[in-house]
Every structure is written in structure tokens, then in C-alpha cells.
Amino acid sequence: MSVAIIGVGLHPFGRFGDTSAIDMGAVAIRAALADAGITWPDVQFAFGGSFEVDNPDAVTSRLGLTGIPFMDVYNGCATAASALQLTADAIRSGQFDLGVAVGMDKHAAGAFTSDPVDYAAPPWYGEMGYFLTTKFFAMKINRYMHDHGISAETLARVAAKNYRNGALNPNAFRRTPVSVEDILASRMLNHPLTHYMFCAPDEGAAAVVLCRADQAHRYTSTPVYLRATTLRTRRYGAFEVHASWAAVDQDDAPTVYASRAAYEQAGIGPEDVDVVQLQDTDAGAEVIHLAENGFCADGDQERLVADGATEIDGPLPVNTDGGLIANGEPIGASGLRQVHELVLQLRGQAGDRQVPGSPKVGYAQLYGAPGTAGVSILTT
Amino acid sequence: MASVPFAPDVFTWPADEPQLVGGRCGECGSVTFPQPPSCARCGSTAVERHLLPRRGTLWTFTTQEFLPKEPYASGETPETFRPYGVGLVQLGDEVRVEGRLTTADVARLEFGMEMEVVVVPFRIDADGTEVVTYAFAPVDAGVEGADQAGER
């Protein structure tokens, strides 16, 4: 049973005062239902993802207490990919015809905080100043730059592109372009990554309506098909976040395995992809993820970024809505924002940031602690 | 004045030549740090206490230039915070271990440079107890010659 996306909805990302995550989730679901031309009682089941909200299913009290099965998921930065995959799998299995995946979050400003022992890190890991995702991303890109000849200017160009794309996106958190010079000159947080090269935790929600592909035309003339959803955790040998050690015998990051499996599931390769969403927790992550997802060889990013290949009008548009750098990261919603953007792009509804030439294949990747990656592939 | 390790059995102390205390899997030989209850490669619970080589090479590094949130426990405030270096050092051919570096000056750090385990002050508690931690120092500089920017 294949699966189609018939509706997408978003609550803007940013900071929204007293508005609760649940209320933002309700806004996103209502928008997705309207987009699909259905109402809440048509929805047979749902999966809801969040980091801050224990029970995203409380959103049903805003939409109607219809008694449907509504399952809550949390899976780090891959939470939204997990909600999407579980929703798709429930339809693929034949159990349901139509369901909703929703993600919502409302984070305080500043870096995320948790107890390191919950990540299987040593109990002293936080006390001693190691329990910081930003530090991990900096160490990973610093080594990568050394091995593959990537410059700090390339990192700044990636961030500048994402701010520029965010300026074209009315739902983005950061809507002001920032120059390469200002990005490089902003405060160093973790060498070589400066303040403006990082995304920030914020608030927002996103929702997607999925149904059996053979029923999609009842609802829309422009269904987008979900061709692959894969999730992988780290293998022994991967250099990963929140770890006090790494093996000398290196293995690839979980993204590499999730990506290969997704291409296999979809029956396509990276050369077939028209528009890309990558986890840009920081500008360096976007650079590394370009290679980990098969879009270029290690080191080619230096030339690709300089040539503008990853711009909206380039041959390999990446993070056309501004990515995490311009949208921030409400963890539960982030991956469904990616899907929202890809669906708009594949329908030709992305407005000022529309990728030219009628893109037909979209690709989304998430990565997060303690070493989990999710990939989704969508086609017209 | 007493100097106390930040946690028991993470490094040998007191010692003229302190060593990190890791674990070695009795089944597959995988070496990790600190000693875990079971092996990350094969899942065996037969992980033995294993002292790691004192020297190695710098595999990657960064700087921590903002004060970490709790549970960070250096006793620093945003006003008194001093940036510290962090890196992974490959000890022998056994394992890459994450640790603070004795310098936060990236101009003094190079990929592949030789580093060794040292024990340095981390914080002074209200009762005067000095809490110490392991760190990695460039071998050429030695402990005395190292920039103590990251340590208090």
C-alpha cells in the first residue's frame, strides 16, 4: 500500500508569547485539514511528536474529542521523521486509510538541557562541561574541514543562503538577510562555528495529512507521494554527539545508512532529487550532510557552495525555506516543516522561493542526539 | 590543601603520571572511556577495568566560548567564565577520548599533535577543597608551559 500526502499545514516558527504548543499544534492541524479539504472527524488516527509536551494528543481537545487512536512519539531531533514514518506505516499496513502526523514544540531560549545519563553518557558529563551539542557539531566540522579542505567562508555562505531563503518565507523565524562578513564576524561560540552559523531552539508546529495513495484523488488533484521513510541509529565506530569516547575504527554516520536505505526504498538515486531539506543545526552540518546524503563527494562542497549550486535557482537547491538556521528548531515540528516545504515546492506553490523547472522529487533528512537520522523521499 | 578528583576512578590519582581509567571488553576487545557496564560494540557485560595509554594524538578539537548551562559545575558566572578547549585524543591505537584541553587558543592546536593526560584544577569548593579533572596537554608545551585559560 503506498501513501500520499494530501494536506500540509504550519504554525509559523519563532516566538509566540503565551501561545501554547498545543494551540500551535491545533493551528497546524486545522491548516493541513483545510489544505486536504477534510474535517477533523475524517481523521482515523494520528501520531504527535514533541520534546516539551508530554501528551501532544491533548490537541484533540481543541479539535474535537472524536476518540481516535492518537499516539505520542519522541525521538530526539528525528521526532518528526518518526511521527511521519509511523503514520505512513499504519496506512501501509492497511490498518487505516487516512491519518495525521503532527509535531509541536515550545522551547526556552538557549541550548537544550537534559540529564546526560539519559543519553548513556557518564553522570559527570554535564557537570564537567561536555554536555553541549554545539561543541560536538564544532568538533565534527573542524575535523571535516581539515580532512576535506572546507573553509570558514563556505560555512558562512551556507548560513547566509539560509537567512536569505528565510527572508522569502513568511513562516520563518529569522527573516533578515545576514552577510557572509557579518556571519564570520559574529561571536565565536565553538571554533570554527560563530553565533550566526547556528540555529536556535524556538516554537512552532507542523502537520501533514496522509492517506492511501489509491484514494488520494478523492481529496486533491496534486497528491505528493511518500516514496521512502527510513530511520537509523548510530553504529559502533560513528563519531556521535554526547559521547565521552569514539572508536578508532570509524564507521559512517547514521545519516549515511538512513539515506542509502531511503534511496533503495524509493528506487531512485541522489541524481534524481530536485529539492533538498537537510538538518542544518549549524552551517557545518549542512555541508557534511550534503555528502552524507550522497549529493556530492567529500570536499566538493567548497566549490558547489561558491558556485551557488545550493541556491534556490541552482542545480541542487538546499533548505529553500531557510532550514533550521532561519526557522529555528522546535524539535517535534522541525521534520514536518521540511515535508511542508517539499510539498509546496513539488506542487509549485512555494511563491517567492519556488524552485524553477517544476521539481518532481524532494528529499528531507533529520539528524540528532544521541546519533539518530531520518530520511524521507517525496515525489509528484 | 586536599585535591579531589571530580568523580571516583575516572583517572588514577594521586599519581605522578596519571592515567585514564577505561574499560576493555573481555569478549571483543573493544576499549571505551570511562569503564561502561557493558560493551558498546558487542553488548557483553564482561568489561574489565583498563588503564589507557597516557599519550596520544589530537584527532579533533574546538573551543567552548560560552558558559554552559546547569548541570555545569565549575562555579563560574558569565562574568568570570573563561573559555576552555575540548578535543578528542586518540590514545595509542586503542580509543579516542574526549577531554578538556589545557589551552583554548586554537593557534596552539594542530591536528595530529602529540598530547598527554594531565590533572589540572577544575574548581575550589566553599570548604577550600580543590576539585581536579583530567585534561590533555600538548606534549611539547608540558603542563607548566600550557596556557591555563580553561582552568581555574
XYZ file of C-alpha atoms in Angstrom:
532
model
C 0.000 0.000 0.000
C 1.649 3.269 -0.985
C 0.954 6.518 0.776
C 0.158 10.035 -0.426
C 0.336 13.418 1.266
C -2.903 15.283 0.639
C -2.571 18.175 3.064
C 0.103 20.186 4.870
C -0.206 22.903 7.500
C 2.098 25.016 9.594
C 2.007 27.310 12.576
C 4.797 29.836 11.921
C 8.132 29.190 13.655
C 9.533 31.772 16.069
C 8.493 33.123 19.473
C 4.816 33.494 20.328
C 4.492 34.653 23.921
C 1.784 32.813 25.833
C 0.543 30.692 22.919
C 0.910 27.061 23.991
C 2.484 24.317 21.921
C -0.879 22.543 21.943
C -2.584 25.596 20.439
C 0.128 25.874 17.800
C -0.405 22.197 17.010
C -4.125 22.841 16.592
C -3.398 25.692 14.161
C -1.100 23.447 12.109
C -3.644 20.602 12.008
C -6.509 22.921 11.009
C -4.372 24.303 8.190
C -3.483 20.796 6.993
C -7.127 19.674 7.135
C -8.223 22.732 5.144
C -5.450 22.068 2.637
C -6.742 18.495 2.228
C -10.365 19.645 2.073
C -11.407 17.475 5.006
C -12.540 17.981 8.599
C -11.249 16.535 11.868
C -13.902 13.762 12.077
C -12.496 12.369 8.794
C -9.199 11.649 10.536
C -8.950 7.993 11.618
C -5.739 8.176 13.683
C -2.763 10.396 14.441
C 0.812 10.451 15.656
C 2.048 13.509 17.552
C 5.680 14.430 18.217
C 7.104 16.770 20.855
C 10.035 17.242 23.205
C 8.445 19.666 25.653
C 4.845 18.397 25.593
C 4.285 15.067 27.317
C 0.983 14.420 25.571
C 0.623 16.027 22.149
C -2.694 14.111 21.889
C -4.162 16.818 24.165
C -4.583 18.743 20.900
C -7.738 16.672 20.366
C -9.465 18.847 22.988
C -9.002 21.800 20.626
C -10.187 19.943 17.514
C -12.910 17.625 18.761
C -12.795 14.635 21.099
C -13.537 12.031 18.459
C -11.972 9.113 20.315
C -9.411 8.233 17.630
C -6.154 6.420 18.401
C -3.567 9.208 18.867
C -0.046 8.077 19.679
C 2.687 10.338 21.033
C 6.316 9.973 19.976
C 9.613 11.483 20.982
C 12.820 10.566 19.178
C 15.234 13.467 19.615
C 15.743 15.663 16.565
C 14.297 12.804 14.475
C 10.946 13.029 16.304
C 9.020 14.420 13.329
C 10.506 11.860 10.941
C 9.422 9.167 13.376
C 5.855 10.522 13.564
C 5.738 10.670 9.772
C 7.084 7.144 9.338
C 4.716 5.652 11.921
C 1.736 7.386 10.326
C 2.767 6.155 6.888
C 3.394 2.626 8.190
C -0.062 2.459 9.773
C -1.570 3.212 6.355
C 0.867 0.934 4.507
C -0.159 -1.925 6.781
C -3.766 -1.493 5.701
C -4.923 -0.699 9.220
C -6.134 2.818 8.347
C -6.976 4.845 5.235
C -6.230 8.365 6.448
C -4.295 9.907 9.331
C -2.408 12.938 10.574
C 1.215 13.389 11.659
C 1.730 16.491 13.795
C 4.714 17.976 15.596
C 4.740 20.844 18.082
C 7.195 22.407 20.484
C 7.851 25.463 22.573
C 11.441 25.719 23.799
C 13.017 28.298 26.078
C 15.813 30.366 24.510
C 19.339 28.947 24.578
C 20.817 25.491 24.284
C 18.747 22.426 25.118
C 19.342 20.867 28.508
C 18.712 17.362 29.879
C 20.349 14.844 32.175
C 23.386 13.294 30.432
C 22.773 9.869 31.995
C 19.581 9.698 29.934
C 21.861 9.682 26.874
C 24.026 6.865 28.335
C 26.745 9.488 28.899
C 28.752 9.475 32.160
C 26.937 11.153 35.104
C 29.685 13.828 35.286
C 29.410 14.672 31.570
C 27.363 17.821 32.115
C 28.995 18.896 35.360
C 32.389 18.908 33.621
C 31.272 20.971 30.622
C 30.933 18.366 27.878
C 27.145 18.076 27.532
C 26.713 20.525 24.655
C 25.513 19.647 21.172
C 27.141 22.792 19.739
C 30.570 21.573 20.880
C 30.046 18.222 19.134
C 29.000 19.824 15.852
C 32.045 22.103 16.047
C 34.426 19.184 16.599
C 32.851 17.233 13.735
C 33.056 20.080 11.198
C 36.525 21.126 12.365
C 37.892 17.665 11.558
C 35.877 17.561 8.324
C 37.279 20.935 7.204
C 40.801 19.664 7.902
C 40.259 16.398 6.013
C 38.384 17.803 3.028
C 39.548 21.380 2.538
C 36.408 23.234 3.556
C 36.871 26.912 4.516
C 35.140 29.023 7.154
C 33.875 31.203 4.275
C 31.936 28.214 2.956
C 30.250 27.776 6.326
C 29.320 31.468 6.306
C 27.986 31.244 2.727
C 25.733 28.347 3.730
C 24.322 30.329 6.660
C 23.893 33.448 4.501
C 21.937 31.420 1.937
C 19.613 30.073 4.614
C 18.969 33.538 6.078
C 18.327 34.808 2.531
C 15.851 31.977 1.890
C 14.233 32.633 5.256
C 13.645 36.235 4.239
C 11.453 34.871 1.405
C 9.461 32.662 3.793
C 6.632 34.358 5.724
C 6.601 31.484 8.265
C 10.311 31.723 9.140
C 11.740 32.866 12.492
C 14.706 34.790 11.029
C 13.605 36.921 8.102
C 16.543 39.319 7.785
C 19.401 38.530 5.415
C 22.824 38.399 7.091
C 26.026 38.938 5.108
C 28.905 36.473 4.908
C 31.112 39.092 6.575
C 28.712 39.599 9.496
C 28.360 35.834 9.980
C 32.129 35.387 10.133
C 32.473 38.405 12.455
C 29.732 37.320 14.876
C 30.747 35.914 18.250
C 32.678 32.642 18.180
C 30.704 30.046 20.151
C 32.617 26.853 19.396
C 35.534 27.191 16.973
C 35.054 27.277 13.970
C 31.316 27.960 14.408
C 30.127 31.506 15.109
C 26.834 32.600 16.620
C 25.129 33.235 13.251
C 26.141 29.804 11.951
C 23.847 28.062 14.468
C 20.104 27.507 14.567
C 18.233 28.249 17.788
C 15.571 26.301 19.675
C 12.232 28.120 19.234
C 8.499 27.464 18.887
C 6.190 26.195 16.170
C 4.106 23.343 14.810
C 3.594 21.480 11.547
C 1.113 18.849 10.381
C 0.710 16.531 7.425
C -2.382 14.587 6.275
C -1.578 11.196 4.770
C -3.881 8.714 3.037
C -3.825 5.574 0.921
C -2.336 6.555 -2.423
C -5.224 4.911 -4.296
C -7.669 7.255 -2.530
C -5.654 10.471 -2.871
C -7.537 11.770 -5.892
C -10.735 11.917 -3.825
C -9.113 14.811 -1.983
C -6.661 16.543 -4.308
C -5.550 16.833 -7.900
C -1.957 17.318 -6.756
C -1.070 14.449 -4.393
C 2.551 14.092 -3.360
C 3.678 10.522 -2.824
C 5.772 9.435 0.127
C 8.236 7.029 -1.524
C 10.549 6.352 1.400
C 10.735 6.866 5.160
C 13.780 5.484 6.941
C 15.270 5.841 10.395
C 18.672 4.659 11.619
C 20.599 4.861 14.877
C 24.382 5.035 15.148
C 26.644 2.060 14.640
C 29.785 1.259 16.586
C 32.515 3.472 15.144
C 30.407 6.522 14.302
C 31.573 9.794 15.884
C 28.417 10.980 17.616
C 27.020 13.616 19.951
C 27.048 13.191 23.752
C 29.795 10.539 23.814
C 32.907 10.655 26.012
C 34.815 8.462 23.558
C 34.863 7.368 19.928
C 36.211 4.184 18.379
C 39.432 4.300 16.357
C 37.816 2.031 13.744
C 35.474 4.567 12.186
C 32.122 3.796 10.634
C 29.781 6.079 8.719
C 27.255 8.335 10.442
C 23.656 7.068 10.803
C 22.563 9.531 8.102
C 24.597 7.578 5.535
C 22.731 4.371 6.347
C 19.311 6.044 6.517
C 19.997 7.733 3.191
C 21.108 4.581 1.358
C 18.079 2.700 2.643
C 15.769 5.532 1.547
C 17.166 5.613 -1.985
C 16.743 1.849 -2.174
C 13.162 2.059 -0.881
C 12.277 4.808 -3.373
C 14.123 3.182 -6.250
C 15.911 6.414 -7.141
C 19.333 7.968 -6.551
C 20.593 11.360 -5.396
C 20.953 12.493 -9.023
C 17.151 12.289 -9.342
C 16.438 14.691 -6.466
C 15.249 18.211 -7.384
C 14.888 19.906 -3.982
C 16.565 19.065 -0.689
C 15.962 19.708 3.020
C 18.917 18.930 5.292
C 19.424 19.161 9.056
C 21.377 22.417 9.357
C 21.696 22.555 13.139
C 24.711 24.601 12.134
C 26.160 25.602 8.777
C 28.784 22.874 9.051
C 26.098 20.219 9.426
C 24.563 21.238 6.093
C 27.994 20.943 4.464
C 28.618 17.470 5.907
C 25.062 16.279 5.255
C 25.363 17.163 1.557
C 27.971 14.408 1.289
C 26.419 12.006 3.817
C 23.197 12.012 1.773
C 25.023 11.313 -1.474
C 24.611 14.725 -3.126
C 28.358 15.270 -3.587
C 31.745 13.818 -2.723
C 33.513 14.923 0.464
C 35.213 18.242 -0.261
C 33.134 19.165 -3.322
C 31.007 21.435 -1.123
C 33.706 24.122 -1.254
C 33.161 24.566 -4.997
C 29.411 23.816 -5.029
C 28.628 26.466 -2.419
C 30.930 29.049 -4.049
C 29.189 28.406 -7.380
C 25.744 28.848 -5.836
C 24.711 25.269 -6.622
C 22.626 25.005 -3.443
C 20.724 28.279 -4.001
C 17.016 28.184 -4.901
C 17.864 28.701 -8.582
C 20.882 26.366 -8.522
C 21.013 22.747 -9.715
C 20.802 21.414 -6.109
C 18.538 23.713 -4.045
C 19.002 23.065 -0.308
C 16.851 24.379 2.551
C 14.722 26.573 0.325
C 12.613 27.760 3.281
C 15.698 28.784 5.239
C 16.234 25.462 7.001
C 16.809 25.290 10.734
C 19.123 28.305 10.621
C 16.263 30.619 9.589
C 13.362 28.686 11.121
C 14.885 27.555 14.407
C 14.243 24.101 15.774
C 11.035 23.276 17.621
C 12.174 19.651 17.783
C 8.822 17.915 17.393
C 7.835 20.040 14.394
C 11.116 20.503 12.561
C 10.986 17.490 10.258
C 7.354 18.109 9.325
C 8.306 21.690 8.409
C 10.751 20.122 5.963
C 7.949 17.995 4.486
C 5.630 21.039 4.368
C 8.210 22.915 2.313
C 8.873 19.990 -0.034
C 5.152 19.539 -0.688
C 4.758 23.244 -1.545
C 7.780 23.028 -3.842
C 6.535 19.887 -5.617
C 3.078 21.451 -6.083
C 4.628 24.667 -7.414
C 3.107 26.680 -4.534
C 6.284 27.969 -2.870
C 5.797 31.549 -4.041
C 8.882 33.786 -3.975
C 11.107 30.843 -3.107
C 9.730 28.430 -5.719
C 12.422 26.264 -7.287
C 12.161 26.795 -11.065
C 11.534 23.978 -13.535
C 8.689 22.066 -11.825
C 10.632 19.968 -9.278
C 9.352 16.394 -9.032
C 11.460 14.764 -6.316
C 12.016 16.086 -2.788
C 14.371 14.794 -0.090
C 14.375 15.521 3.658
C 16.941 14.496 6.298
C 16.993 14.889 10.081
C 19.822 14.161 12.488
C 20.057 14.437 16.239
C 21.178 13.119 19.600
C 22.334 10.579 20.524
C 23.008 9.621 16.900
C 19.692 9.154 15.095
C 18.895 10.019 11.493
C 15.674 10.018 9.487
C 15.207 10.398 5.733
C 12.032 10.912 3.699
C 11.701 10.975 -0.082
C 8.673 12.541 -1.786
C 7.679 12.632 -5.444
C 4.905 14.121 -7.544
C 45.200 21.556 50.554
C 43.273 18.454 49.565
C 42.772 17.874 45.871
C 39.907 15.607 44.994
C 39.038 14.066 41.604
C 35.664 15.217 40.226
C 34.473 11.597 40.208
C 35.907 8.326 41.521
C 38.034 6.107 39.293
C 37.909 8.209 36.116
C 41.679 8.731 36.346
C 44.365 7.364 38.679
C 45.032 9.885 41.467
C 47.162 10.813 43.223
C 49.772 9.822 40.662
C 52.942 11.309 39.170
C 51.812 10.017 35.797
C 48.010 9.855 35.937
C 46.164 7.518 33.579
C 42.567 7.491 32.455
C 40.520 4.515 33.589
C 38.681 2.942 30.689
C 37.081 -0.397 30.053
C 38.144 -3.274 27.814
C 35.632 -5.840 26.638
C 36.634 -9.369 27.604
C 34.698 -10.716 24.599
C 35.579 -8.459 21.645
C 38.459 -6.331 22.985
C 36.725 -3.003 22.354
C 38.161 -0.192 24.522
C 35.972 2.638 25.802
C 36.083 5.519 28.316
C 35.068 5.645 31.110
C 34.540 1.992 32.080
C 30.996 1.130 30.963
C 28.700 -1.542 32.441
C 28.633 -3.316 29.080
C 30.322 -3.201 25.694
C 29.051 -0.721 23.085
C 30.195 -2.970 20.250
C 29.002 -6.452 21.275
C 26.844 -5.908 24.363
C 28.933 -8.182 26.567
C 28.841 -7.384 30.280
C 32.373 -8.756 30.703
C 34.032 -5.323 30.540
C 37.187 -5.070 32.641
C 38.866 -2.024 34.146
C 41.600 -0.988 31.753
C 44.169 1.803 32.153
C 44.557 3.800 28.948
C 47.843 4.963 27.397
C 48.939 8.366 28.714
C 49.832 9.796 25.333
C 48.143 10.130 22.001
C 47.412 12.423 19.079
C 44.846 15.202 18.754
C 42.077 13.911 16.446
C 39.796 16.947 16.581
C 39.177 19.976 18.772
C 37.026 23.031 19.411
C 36.615 25.745 21.999
C 33.793 26.286 24.460
C 33.368 30.061 24.451
C 30.069 30.461 26.311
C 29.197 29.393 29.853
C 27.385 26.048 29.691
C 24.012 25.791 31.423
C 23.492 23.641 34.505
C 24.462 20.951 35.332
C 27.846 22.581 34.518
C 29.508 22.920 37.915
C 32.677 24.977 37.584
C 31.288 27.652 39.908
C 31.858 30.287 37.230
C 29.457 33.085 36.343
C 29.050 34.737 32.935
C 31.396 37.435 34.236
C 34.133 35.098 35.453
C 33.793 32.414 32.764
C 36.943 31.624 30.866
C 36.686 29.666 27.593
C 38.182 26.196 27.502
C 39.382 23.884 24.771
C 37.807 20.471 24.161
C 39.109 17.753 21.913
C 39.304 14.068 21.128
C 42.704 12.493 21.627
C 43.494 9.104 20.140
C 45.319 7.253 22.904
C 47.649 4.750 21.287
C 45.552 2.810 18.806
C 43.002 1.982 21.482
C 40.322 4.660 21.679
C 39.622 8.345 21.092
C 38.799 10.086 24.367
C 37.057 13.410 24.774
C 38.582 15.823 27.245
C 39.300 19.414 28.087
C 42.499 20.793 26.621
C 44.932 22.899 28.618
C 44.647 25.664 26.062
C 41.693 27.399 24.437
C 43.961 29.089 21.889
C 43.340 27.332 18.563
C 46.558 28.824 17.186
C 48.392 26.485 19.571
C 46.495 23.381 18.462
C 47.162 21.228 15.410
C 45.518 18.072 14.140
C 47.746 15.092 14.914
C 49.876 16.849 17.534
C 51.077 14.768 20.460
C 49.084 15.192 23.670
C 49.278 13.680 27.122
C 46.969 13.244 30.082
C 47.450 15.756 32.901
C 45.425 16.522 36.020
C 44.508 20.179 36.499
C 42.371 22.249 38.901
C 38.675 22.493 37.973
C 37.116 24.408 40.883
C 37.633 25.336 44.534
C 34.725 24.373 46.783
C 33.489 26.588 49.641
C 35.385 24.473 52.194
C 38.639 25.016 50.290
C 38.717 21.612 48.646
C 40.325 21.745 45.226
C 38.401 19.617 42.705
C 40.655 18.360 39.905
C 39.971 16.938 36.459
C 41.852 15.176 33.698
C 42.787 17.210 30.653
C 45.024 16.858 27.620
C 48.147 18.998 27.276
C 50.370 19.397 24.218
C 53.450 17.311 24.949
C 55.859 19.966 23.688
C 54.449 22.609 25.997
C 54.266 20.389 29.071
C 51.957 21.143 31.964
C 53.983 24.129 33.165
C 54.106 25.764 29.754
C 50.432 25.238 28.968
C 48.020 28.106 28.805
C 45.708 27.649 31.773
C 42.949 29.726 30.174
C 40.433 26.928 30.546
C 41.243 26.050 34.131
C 40.759 27.806 37.417
